[in-house]
PDB file of C-alpha atoms (C1' of nucleotides) in Angstrom:
ATOM      1  CA  MET D1478     -11.459 -15.874  34.724  1.00  0.00           C
ATOM      2  CA  SER D1479      -7.970 -14.793  33.886  1.00  0.00           C
ATOM      3  CA  PRO D1480      -5.478 -17.543  34.429  1.00  0.00           C
ATOM      4  CA  ARG D1481      -3.125 -14.864  35.714  1.00  0.00           C
ATOM      5  CA  SER D1482      -3.523 -11.543  37.430  1.00  0.00           C
ATOM      6  CA  ARG D1483      -2.707  -8.587  35.241  1.00  0.00           C
ATOM      7  CA  PRO D1484      -1.160  -5.235  36.014  1.00  0.00           C
ATOM      8  CA  ASP D1485      -3.755  -2.835  37.304  1.00  0.00           C
ATOM      9  CA  ASP D1486      -4.246  -0.905  34.118  1.00  0.00           C
ATOM     10  CA  CYS D1487      -3.447  -3.608  31.593  1.00  0.00           C
ATOM     11  CA  CYS D1488      -6.817  -4.542  30.429  1.00  0.00           C
ATOM     12  CA  SER D1489      -9.148  -1.941  31.608  1.00  0.00           C
ATOM     13  CA  PRO D1490     -11.629  -2.203  28.771  1.00  0.00           C
ATOM     14  CA  PRO D1491     -10.286  -0.264  25.795  1.00  0.00           C
ATOM     15  CA  ALA D1492     -12.366   2.510  24.333  1.00  0.00           C
ATOM     16  CA  PRO D1493     -14.800   1.201  21.772  1.00  0.00           C
ATOM     17  CA  VAL D1494     -14.135   2.267  18.200  1.00  0.00           C
ATOM     18  CA  GLU D1495     -16.911   2.755  15.763  1.00  0.00           C
ATOM     19  CA  ALA D1496     -15.902   0.882  12.641  1.00  0.00           C
ATOM     20  CA  LEU D1497     -15.606   2.954   9.501  1.00  0.00           C
ATOM     21  CA  SER D1498     -18.300   2.326   6.965  1.00  0.00           C
ATOM     22  CA  GLU D1499     -17.233  -0.151   4.332  1.00  0.00           C
ATOM     23  CA  ALA D1500     -17.287   2.559   1.653  1.00  0.00           C
ATOM     24  CA  ARG D1501     -15.253   5.040   3.637  1.00  0.00           C
ATOM     25  CA  ARG D1502     -12.699   2.460   4.668  1.00  0.00           C
ATOM     26  CA  GLU D1503     -12.250   1.210   1.126  1.00  0.00           C
ATOM     27  CA  ARG D1504     -11.880   4.737  -0.144  1.00  0.00           C
ATOM     28  CA  LEU D1505      -9.134   5.448   2.369  1.00  0.00           C
ATOM     29  CA  VAL D1506      -7.405   2.151   1.769  1.00  0.00           C
ATOM     30  CA  ALA D1507      -7.401   2.708  -1.989  1.00  0.00           C
ATOM     31  CA  LEU D1508      -6.011   6.187  -1.493  1.00  0.00           C
ATOM     32  CA  PHE D1509      -3.235   5.078   0.833  1.00  0.00           C
ATOM     33  CA  ARG D1510      -2.395   2.091  -1.291  1.00  0.00           C
ATOM     34  CA  ALA D1511      -2.172   4.243  -4.379  1.00  0.00           C
ATOM     35  CA  LEU D1512       0.376   6.488  -2.710  1.00  0.00           C
ATOM     36  CA  GLY D1513       2.138   3.570  -1.054  1.00  0.00           C
ATOM     37  CA  ASP D1514       4.322   2.953  -4.073  1.00  0.00           C
ATOM     38  CA  PRO D1515       7.418   5.046  -4.820  1.00  0.00           C
ATOM     39  CA  THR D1516       6.653   5.359  -8.514  1.00  0.00           C
ATOM     40  CA  ARG D1517       3.067   6.452  -7.992  1.00  0.00           C
ATOM     41  CA  LEU D1518       4.081   8.818  -5.231  1.00  0.00           C
ATOM     42  CA  GLU D1519       6.465  10.609  -7.574  1.00  0.00           C
ATOM     43  CA  MET D1520       3.942  10.384 -10.373  1.00  0.00           C
ATOM     44  CA  PHE D1521       1.324  12.098  -8.262  1.00  0.00           C
ATOM     45  CA  ARG D1522       3.827  14.733  -7.225  1.00  0.00           C
ATOM     46  CA  LEU D1523       4.652  15.413 -10.865  1.00  0.00           C
ATOM     47  CA  ILE D1524       0.984  15.826 -11.748  1.00  0.00           C
ATOM     48  CA  ALA D1525       0.336  17.933  -8.663  1.00  0.00           C
ATOM     49  CA  ALA D1526       3.239  20.253  -9.434  1.00  0.00           C
ATOM     50  CA  GLN D1527       1.727  21.379 -12.720  1.00  0.00           C
ATOM     51  CA  ASP D1528      -0.314  24.506 -13.182  1.00  0.00           C
ATOM     52  CA  GLY D1529      -2.680  22.650 -15.477  1.00  0.00           C
ATOM     53  CA  PRO D1530      -3.240  19.119 -16.732  1.00  0.00           C
ATOM     54  CA  ILE D1531      -0.142  17.274 -17.879  1.00  0.00           C
ATOM     55  CA  CYS D1532       0.077  15.113 -20.984  1.00  0.00           C
ATOM     56  CA  VAL D1533       0.663  11.405 -20.518  1.00  0.00           C
ATOM     57  CA  CYS D1534       3.501  11.597 -22.996  1.00  0.00           C
ATOM     58  CA  ASP D1535       5.316  13.914 -20.617  1.00  0.00           C
ATOM     59  CA  VAL D1536       4.742  11.549 -17.734  1.00  0.00           C
ATOM     60  CA  VAL D1537       6.162   8.697 -19.761  1.00  0.00           C
ATOM     61  CA  GLU D1538       9.254  10.750 -20.492  1.00  0.00           C
ATOM     62  CA  ARG D1539       9.950  11.306 -16.803  1.00  0.00           C
ATOM     63  CA  PHE D1540      10.049   7.696 -15.695  1.00  0.00           C
ATOM     64  CA  GLU D1541      12.187   4.793 -16.743  1.00  0.00           C
ATOM     65  CA  LEU D1542       9.181   2.582 -17.207  1.00  0.00           C
ATOM     66  CA  ARG D1543       7.341   1.344 -20.261  1.00  0.00           C
ATOM     67  CA  GLN D1544       4.257   3.167 -21.387  1.00  0.00           C
ATOM     68  CA  PRO D1545       1.802   0.393 -20.397  1.00  0.00           C
ATOM     69  CA  THR D1546       3.225   0.422 -16.901  1.00  0.00           C
ATOM     70  CA  ILE D1547       2.764   4.170 -16.667  1.00  0.00           C
ATOM     71  CA  SER D1548      -0.789   3.759 -17.894  1.00  0.00           C
ATOM     72  CA  HIS D1549      -1.360   1.101 -15.259  1.00  0.00           C
ATOM     73  CA  HIS D1550      -0.168   3.352 -12.445  1.00  0.00           C
ATOM     74  CA  LEU D1551      -2.240   6.249 -13.718  1.00  0.00           C
ATOM     75  CA  LYS D1552      -5.309   4.049 -13.635  1.00  0.00           C
ATOM     76  CA  ILE D1553      -4.665   3.181 -10.005  1.00  0.00           C
ATOM     77  CA  LEU D1554      -4.320   6.862  -9.134  1.00  0.00           C
ATOM     78  CA  ARG D1555      -7.538   7.488 -11.055  1.00  0.00           C
ATOM     79  CA  ASP D1556      -9.437   4.702  -9.299  1.00  0.00           C
ATOM     80  CA  ALA D1557      -8.249   6.065  -5.971  1.00  0.00           C
ATOM     81  CA  GLY D1558      -9.835   9.395  -6.849  1.00  0.00           C
ATOM     82  CA  LEU D1559      -6.518  11.201  -6.734  1.00  0.00           C
ATOM     83  CA  VAL D1560      -6.327  12.310 -10.351  1.00  0.00           C
ATOM     84  CA  THR D1561      -8.697  12.953 -13.198  1.00  0.00           C
ATOM     85  CA  VAL D1562      -8.180  12.454 -16.893  1.00  0.00           C
ATOM     86  CA  SER D1563      -9.397  14.533 -19.788  1.00  0.00           C
ATOM     87  CA  ARG D1564      -8.871  13.905 -23.449  1.00  0.00           C
ATOM     88  CA  ARG D1565      -8.146  16.153 -26.369  1.00  0.00           C
ATOM     89  CA  GLY D1566      -7.990  14.048 -29.468  1.00  0.00           C
ATOM     90  CA  VAL D1567      -5.421  11.344 -29.029  1.00  0.00           C
ATOM     91  CA  TRP D1568      -3.802  12.949 -26.071  1.00  0.00           C
ATOM     92  CA  ALA D1569      -4.750  12.314 -22.469  1.00  0.00           C
ATOM     93  CA  TYR D1570      -4.165  14.882 -19.765  1.00  0.00           C
ATOM     94  CA  TYR D1571      -4.021  14.157 -16.085  1.00  0.00           C
ATOM     95  CA  ALA D1572      -4.653  16.557 -13.244  1.00  0.00           C
ATOM     96  CA  VAL D1573      -5.096  16.383  -9.492  1.00  0.00           C
ATOM     97  CA  ASP D1574      -8.610  15.550  -8.367  1.00  0.00           C
ATOM     98  CA  PRO D1575      -9.356  18.121  -5.668  1.00  0.00           C
ATOM     99  CA  THR D1576     -11.825  15.748  -4.035  1.00  0.00           C
ATOM    100  CA  GLY D1577      -9.211  13.070  -3.525  1.00  0.00           C
ATOM    101  CA  LEU D1578      -6.724  15.588  -2.236  1.00  0.00           C
ATOM    102  CA  GLU D1579      -9.299  16.776   0.263  1.00  0.00           C
ATOM    103  CA  VAL D1580      -9.855  13.209   1.458  1.00  0.00           C
ATOM    104  CA  LEU D1581      -6.121  12.917   1.970  1.00  0.00           C
ATOM    105  CA  ARG D1582      -6.059  16.182   3.904  1.00  0.00           C
ATOM    106  CA  ARG D1583      -8.847  15.004   6.164  1.00  0.00           C
ATOM    107  CA  SER D1584      -7.535  11.477   6.508  1.00  0.00           C
ATOM    108  CA  PRO D1585      -5.949  12.022   9.927  1.00  0.00           C
ATOM    109  CA  ASP D1586      -9.350  12.992  11.271  1.00  0.00           C
ATOM    110  CA  LEU D1587     -11.146  10.285   9.344  1.00  0.00           C
ATOM    111  CA  LEU D1588      -8.930   7.821  11.104  1.00  0.00           C
ATOM    112  CA  TYR D1589     -10.307   8.916  14.419  1.00  0.00           C
ATOM    113  CA  GLU D1590     -13.988   9.048  13.764  1.00  0.00           C
ATOM    114  CA  GLU D1591     -16.887   8.871  11.381  1.00  0.00           C
ATOM    115  CA  GLN D1592     -17.555  12.093   9.550  1.00  0.00           C
ATOM    116  CA  PRO D1593     -20.898  13.600   8.549  1.00  0.00           C
TER     117      PRO D1593
ATOM    118  CA  MET C1114      11.328  16.699 -34.668  1.00  0.00           C
ATOM    119  CA  SER C1115       7.884  15.462 -33.774  1.00  0.00           C
ATOM    120  CA  PRO C1116       6.502  13.101 -36.357  1.00  0.00           C
ATOM    121  CA  ARG C1117       3.192  14.840 -35.833  1.00  0.00           C
ATOM    122  CA  SER C1118       2.124  18.288 -34.777  1.00  0.00           C
ATOM    123  CA  ARG C1119       0.595  18.486 -31.360  1.00  0.00           C
ATOM    124  CA  PRO C1120      -2.141  20.644 -29.925  1.00  0.00           C
ATOM    125  CA  ASP C1121      -0.788  24.015 -28.930  1.00  0.00           C
ATOM    126  CA  ASP C1122      -0.588  23.343 -25.237  1.00  0.00           C
ATOM    127  CA  CYS C1123      -0.005  19.625 -25.279  1.00  0.00           C
ATOM    128  CA  CYS C1124       3.598  19.437 -24.507  1.00  0.00           C
ATOM    129  CA  SER C1125       4.622  22.779 -23.329  1.00  0.00           C
ATOM    130  CA  PRO C1126       7.398  21.672 -21.046  1.00  0.00           C
ATOM    131  CA  PRO C1127       5.871  20.481 -17.775  1.00  0.00           C
ATOM    132  CA  ALA C1128       6.966  22.116 -14.569  1.00  0.00           C
ATOM    133  CA  PRO C1129      10.052  20.466 -13.181  1.00  0.00           C
ATOM    134  CA  VAL C1130       9.558  18.574  -9.941  1.00  0.00           C
ATOM    135  CA  GLU C1131      12.288  18.286  -7.413  1.00  0.00           C
ATOM    136  CA  ALA C1132      12.490  14.636  -6.474  1.00  0.00           C
ATOM    137  CA  LEU C1133      11.916  13.853  -2.833  1.00  0.00           C
ATOM    138  CA  SER C1134      14.966  12.758  -0.969  1.00  0.00           C
ATOM    139  CA  GLU C1135      15.262   9.011  -0.791  1.00  0.00           C
ATOM    140  CA  ALA C1136      14.726   9.069   2.967  1.00  0.00           C
ATOM    141  CA  ARG C1137      11.657  11.266   2.828  1.00  0.00           C
ATOM    142  CA  ARG C1138      10.103   9.293   0.013  1.00  0.00           C
ATOM    143  CA  GLU C1139      10.654   5.987   1.761  1.00  0.00           C
ATOM    144  CA  ARG C1140       9.196   7.349   4.944  1.00  0.00           C
ATOM    145  CA  LEU C1141       6.056   8.470   3.158  1.00  0.00           C
ATOM    146  CA  VAL C1142       5.747   5.276   1.178  1.00  0.00           C
ATOM    147  CA  ALA C1143       6.074   3.178   4.327  1.00  0.00           C
ATOM    148  CA  LEU C1144       3.464   5.294   6.041  1.00  0.00           C
ATOM    149  CA  PHE C1145       0.985   5.081   3.195  1.00  0.00           C
ATOM    150  CA  ARG C1146       1.587   1.405   2.688  1.00  0.00           C
ATOM    151  CA  ALA C1147       1.058   0.726   6.354  1.00  0.00           C
ATOM    152  CA  LEU C1148      -2.352   2.367   6.223  1.00  0.00           C
ATOM    153  CA  GLY C1149      -3.147   0.880   2.832  1.00  0.00           C
ATOM    154  CA  ASP C1150      -4.502  -2.299   4.348  1.00  0.00           C
ATOM    155  CA  PRO C1151      -8.005  -2.547   5.845  1.00  0.00           C
ATOM    156  CA  THR C1152      -6.862  -4.471   8.903  1.00  0.00           C
ATOM    157  CA  ARG C1153      -4.029  -2.093   9.725  1.00  0.00           C
ATOM    158  CA  LEU C1154      -6.239   0.902   9.099  1.00  0.00           C
ATOM    159  CA  GLU C1155      -8.739  -0.322  11.678  1.00  0.00           C
ATOM    160  CA  MET C1156      -5.926  -1.375  13.951  1.00  0.00           C
ATOM    161  CA  PHE C1157      -4.445   2.100  13.887  1.00  0.00           C
ATOM    162  CA  ARG C1158      -7.868   3.614  14.497  1.00  0.00           C
ATOM    163  CA  LEU C1159      -8.321   1.361  17.517  1.00  0.00           C
ATOM    164  CA  ILE C1160      -4.983   2.400  18.959  1.00  0.00           C
ATOM    165  CA  ALA C1161      -5.609   6.047  18.161  1.00  0.00           C
ATOM    166  CA  ALA C1162      -9.006   6.010  19.833  1.00  0.00           C
ATOM    167  CA  GLN C1163      -7.536   5.164  23.233  1.00  0.00           C
ATOM    168  CA  ASP C1164      -6.721   7.665  25.907  1.00  0.00           C
ATOM    169  CA  GLY C1165      -3.538   5.805  26.711  1.00  0.00           C
ATOM    170  CA  PRO C1166      -1.559   2.851  25.429  1.00  0.00           C
ATOM    171  CA  ILE C1167      -3.557  -0.259  24.617  1.00  0.00           C
ATOM    172  CA  CYS C1168      -2.528  -3.791  25.462  1.00  0.00           C
ATOM    173  CA  VAL C1169      -1.780  -6.175  22.605  1.00  0.00           C
ATOM    174  CA  CYS C1170      -4.103  -8.704  24.170  1.00  0.00           C
ATOM    175  CA  ASP C1171      -6.978  -6.278  23.671  1.00  0.00           C
ATOM    176  CA  VAL C1172      -6.002  -5.728  20.061  1.00  0.00           C
ATOM    177  CA  VAL C1173      -5.977  -9.464  19.482  1.00  0.00           C
ATOM    178  CA  GLU C1174      -9.465  -9.731  20.939  1.00  0.00           C
ATOM    179  CA  ARG C1175     -10.838  -7.202  18.499  1.00  0.00           C
ATOM    180  CA  PHE C1176      -9.778  -8.879  15.280  1.00  0.00           C
ATOM    181  CA  GLU C1177     -10.543 -12.265  13.851  1.00  0.00           C
ATOM    182  CA  LEU C1178      -6.903 -12.921  13.174  1.00  0.00           C
ATOM    183  CA  ARG C1179      -4.331 -15.074  14.880  1.00  0.00           C
ATOM    184  CA  GLN C1180      -1.958 -13.479  17.336  1.00  0.00           C
ATOM    185  CA  PRO C1181       1.149 -13.799  15.122  1.00  0.00           C
ATOM    186  CA  THR C1182      -0.697 -11.982  12.347  1.00  0.00           C
ATOM    187  CA  ILE C1183      -1.664  -9.184  14.712  1.00  0.00           C
ATOM    188  CA  SER C1184       1.933  -8.972  15.840  1.00  0.00           C
ATOM    189  CA  HIS C1185       3.050  -8.791  12.227  1.00  0.00           C
ATOM    190  CA  HIS C1186       0.726  -5.887  11.453  1.00  0.00           C
ATOM    191  CA  LEU C1187       1.760  -4.057  14.602  1.00  0.00           C
ATOM    192  CA  LYS C1188       5.363  -4.342  13.519  1.00  0.00           C
ATOM    193  CA  ILE C1189       4.559  -2.760  10.170  1.00  0.00           C
ATOM    194  CA  LEU C1190       2.784   0.110  11.898  1.00  0.00           C
ATOM    195  CA  ARG C1191       5.793   0.440  14.180  1.00  0.00           C
ATOM    196  CA  ASP C1192       8.294   0.440  11.322  1.00  0.00           C
ATOM    197  CA  ALA C1193       6.219   3.096   9.592  1.00  0.00           C
ATOM    198  CA  GLY C1194       6.600   5.298  12.652  1.00  0.00           C
ATOM    199  CA  LEU C1195       2.877   5.359  13.286  1.00  0.00           C
ATOM    200  CA  VAL C1196       2.838   3.650  16.670  1.00  0.00           C
ATOM    201  CA  THR C1197       5.204   3.076  19.536  1.00  0.00           C
ATOM    202  CA  VAL C1198       5.438   0.143  21.874  1.00  0.00           C
ATOM    203  CA  SER C1199       6.240   0.055  25.553  1.00  0.00           C
ATOM    204  CA  ARG C1200       6.509  -2.963  27.767  1.00  0.00           C
ATOM    205  CA  ARG C1201       5.472  -3.656  31.315  1.00  0.00           C
ATOM    206  CA  GLY C1202       6.548  -7.138  32.203  1.00  0.00           C
ATOM    207  CA  VAL C1203       5.094  -9.573  29.729  1.00  0.00           C
ATOM    208  CA  TRP C1204       2.570  -7.170  28.358  1.00  0.00           C
ATOM    209  CA  ALA C1205       3.149  -4.871  25.421  1.00  0.00           C
ATOM    210  CA  TYR C1206       1.285  -1.627  25.029  1.00  0.00           C
ATOM    211  CA  TYR C1207       0.870   0.272  21.792  1.00  0.00           C
ATOM    212  CA  ALA C1208       0.159   3.956  21.358  1.00  0.00           C
ATOM    213  CA  VAL C1209       0.094   6.448  18.530  1.00  0.00           C
ATOM    214  CA  ASP C1210       3.459   7.924  17.635  1.00  0.00           C
ATOM    215  CA  PRO C1211       2.830  11.681  17.447  1.00  0.00           C
ATOM    216  CA  THR C1212       5.720  12.060  15.025  1.00  0.00           C
ATOM    217  CA  GLY C1213       4.207   9.693  12.506  1.00  0.00           C
ATOM    218  CA  LEU C1214       0.819  11.290  12.845  1.00  0.00           C
ATOM    219  CA  GLU C1215       2.399  14.645  12.142  1.00  0.00           C
ATOM    220  CA  VAL C1216       4.041  13.277   9.009  1.00  0.00           C
ATOM    221  CA  LEU C1217       0.634  12.072   7.888  1.00  0.00           C
ATOM    222  CA  ARG C1218      -0.885  15.467   8.588  1.00  0.00           C
ATOM    223  CA  ARG C1219       1.791  17.177   6.547  1.00  0.00           C
ATOM    224  CA  SER C1220       1.808  14.598   3.792  1.00  0.00           C
ATOM    225  CA  PRO C1221      -0.321  16.627   1.389  1.00  0.00           C
ATOM    226  CA  ASP C1222       2.272  19.388   1.523  1.00  0.00           C
ATOM    227  CA  LEU C1223       5.177  16.969   1.459  1.00  0.00           C
ATOM    228  CA  LEU C1224       3.789  15.708  -1.797  1.00  0.00           C
ATOM    229  CA  TYR C1225       4.239  19.099  -3.311  1.00  0.00           C
ATOM    230  CA  GLU C1226       7.672  20.101  -2.176  1.00  0.00           C
ATOM    231  CA  GLU C1227      10.713  19.439  -0.095  1.00  0.00           C
ATOM    232  CA  GLN C1228      10.410  20.604   3.475  1.00  0.00           C
ATOM    233  CA  PRO C1229      13.066  22.126   5.726  1.00  0.00           C
TER     234      PRO C1229
ATOM    235  C1'  DT A1291      -9.007   5.354 -47.094  1.00  0.00           C
ATOM    236  C1'  DC A1292      -5.086   4.195 -44.726  1.00  0.00           C
ATOM    237  C1'  DA A1293      -0.923   4.295 -42.242  1.00  0.00           C
ATOM    238  C1'  DA A1294       1.142   6.204 -38.158  1.00  0.00           C
ATOM    239  C1'  DC A1295       0.641   7.494 -33.763  1.00  0.00           C
ATOM    240  C1'  DG A1296      -0.913   8.081 -28.426  1.00  0.00           C
ATOM    241  C1'  DT A1297      -2.998   5.568 -25.006  1.00  0.00           C
ATOM    242  C1'  DA A1298      -5.289   1.586 -22.817  1.00  0.00           C
ATOM    243  C1'  DT A1299      -5.897  -3.344 -22.221  1.00  0.00           C
ATOM    244  C1'  DT A1300      -4.428  -8.146 -21.933  1.00  0.00           C
ATOM    245  C1'  DG A1301      -1.671 -12.000 -20.539  1.00  0.00           C
ATOM    246  C1'  DA A1302       2.368 -13.710 -18.355  1.00  0.00           C
ATOM    247  C1'  DC A1303       5.776 -13.936 -14.846  1.00  0.00           C
ATOM    248  C1'  DA A1304       8.558 -12.926 -10.749  1.00  0.00           C
ATOM    249  C1'  DA A1305       8.551 -10.613  -6.446  1.00  0.00           C
ATOM    250  C1'  DG A1306       6.046  -9.056  -2.523  1.00  0.00           C
ATOM    251  C1'  DC A1307       2.395  -9.517   0.983  1.00  0.00           C
ATOM    252  C1'  DG A1308      -1.147 -11.405   4.290  1.00  0.00           C
ATOM    253  C1'  DT A1309      -2.164 -15.289   6.749  1.00  0.00           C
ATOM    254  C1'  DC A1310      -1.379 -19.363   9.303  1.00  0.00           C
ATOM    255  C1'  DG A1311       0.832 -23.066  12.448  1.00  0.00           C
ATOM    256  C1'  DA A1312       4.863 -24.009  14.890  1.00  0.00           C
ATOM    257  C1'  DT A1313       8.134 -22.379  17.774  1.00  0.00           C
ATOM    258  C1'  DA A1314      11.288 -19.295  20.345  1.00  0.00           C
ATOM    259  C1'  DC A1315      11.930 -15.827  23.934  1.00  0.00           C
ATOM    260  C1'  DG A1316      11.286 -13.581  28.187  1.00  0.00           C
ATOM    261  C1'  DT A1317       8.497 -13.032  32.405  1.00  0.00           C
ATOM    262  C1'  DT A1318       5.943 -14.368  36.286  1.00  0.00           C
ATOM    263  C1'  DA A1319       3.233 -17.412  39.557  1.00  0.00           C
ATOM    264  C1'  DG A1320       3.774 -21.270  42.398  1.00  0.00           C
TER     265       DG A1320
ATOM    266  C1'  DC T1030      13.377 -24.249  39.328  1.00  0.00           C
ATOM    267  C1'  DT T1031       9.652 -24.950  36.525  1.00  0.00           C
ATOM    268  C1'  DA T1032       5.380 -24.625  34.210  1.00  0.00           C
ATOM    269  C1'  DA T1033       2.259 -21.443  32.127  1.00  0.00           C
ATOM    270  C1'  DC T1034       1.602 -17.510  29.811  1.00  0.00           C
ATOM    271  C1'  DG T1035       2.082 -13.009  26.491  1.00  0.00           C
ATOM    272  C1'  DT T1036       4.382 -11.649  22.590  1.00  0.00           C
ATOM    273  C1'  DA T1037       7.590 -12.017  18.683  1.00  0.00           C
ATOM    274  C1'  DT T1038       9.830 -14.591  15.030  1.00  0.00           C
ATOM    275  C1'  DC T1039      10.160 -18.192  11.469  1.00  0.00           C
ATOM    276  C1'  DG T1040       8.838 -20.929   7.487  1.00  0.00           C
ATOM    277  C1'  DA T1041       5.432 -22.013   4.284  1.00  0.00           C
ATOM    278  C1'  DC T1042       1.573 -21.197   1.289  1.00  0.00           C
ATOM    279  C1'  DG T1043      -1.736 -18.767  -1.843  1.00  0.00           C
ATOM    280  C1'  DC T1044      -2.984 -14.318  -3.556  1.00  0.00           C
ATOM    281  C1'  DT T1045      -1.842  -9.800  -5.017  1.00  0.00           C
ATOM    282  C1'  DT T1046       1.070  -6.512  -7.402  1.00  0.00           C
ATOM    283  C1'  DG T1047       4.575  -4.305 -10.481  1.00  0.00           C
ATOM    284  C1'  DT T1048       6.559  -4.946 -14.706  1.00  0.00           C
ATOM    285  C1'  DC T1049       6.985  -6.153 -19.447  1.00  0.00           C
ATOM    286  C1'  DA T1050       5.819  -7.468 -24.496  1.00  0.00           C
ATOM    287  C1'  DA T1051       2.147  -7.885 -27.477  1.00  0.00           C
ATOM    288  C1'  DT T1052      -1.885  -6.103 -29.006  1.00  0.00           C
ATOM    289  C1'  DA T1053      -6.222  -3.478 -29.333  1.00  0.00           C
ATOM    290  C1'  DC T1054      -8.572   0.945 -29.825  1.00  0.00           C
ATOM    291  C1'  DG T1055      -9.435   5.446 -31.412  1.00  0.00           C
ATOM    292  C1'  DT T1056      -7.687   9.617 -33.736  1.00  0.00           C
ATOM    293  C1'  DT T1057      -5.369  12.216 -37.136  1.00  0.00           C
ATOM    294  C1'  DG T1058      -2.382  13.572 -41.043  1.00  0.00           C
ATOM    295  C1'  DA T1059      -1.779  12.592 -45.830  1.00  0.00           C
TER     296       DA T1059
END
DNA sequence: TCAACGTATTGACAAGCGTCGATACGTTAG
DNA sequence: CTAACGTATCGACGCTTGTCAATACGTTGA
């Protein structure tokens, strides 16, 4: 029993929420975490603003961070499924991963319910 | 001069990207960071799944975390503009902040360009 | 073959974050 | 008024994360 009466509508049983599948939740978390850093946010915007893939060397030029740090951030964006990398010789080119972008677009709905 | 020739299209100057305003960037970062944690993601889903505001006591019941921790996460969601709180006596009720949800919905576009 | 270069990985360190117990604050029942 | 309760804040503690220097790896020009 409640040790105290509650307002009428305080604890009417809340609507049950189907938990996201482990995989889907982790995917979303990784995506949000990747964009939840100012540097990576701007980095993703830079990559997304290009017509085609952008060379890592150009990314390095745009930020006041050391090359290994840039590489580290790019890996996080890659692991989150937000960008893809392709190589031509020594050079690496990054581009937006349309799949990841689609997940981001649908994320508001994914937050509400499971999706087929 | 480059100490080495590059592939033809390696470093054609990348498209310039207008930096997000400090305020807009911080807002987005806070939003993404707030959702970039499994607990807060599920917490937001729980709140969003309700027809009306949900009592903190019900949120506490749904997670295997201590009440101060729940309160801490709710504050982060609040600061990110994702939820609002209203009080009736001792009880606190949380609900989705439509403004924050709208920012999330528009985030894919916000990533590309400044918005009026 | 070899030296120079672009990129990725490793290891280290400080700062930030998630969690907890303890406690403070405000409200309400008695 | 006072005791009990719901919620928020505080302080502390490991674990994670962002950054760097050093280094490894693979490619390419000579």
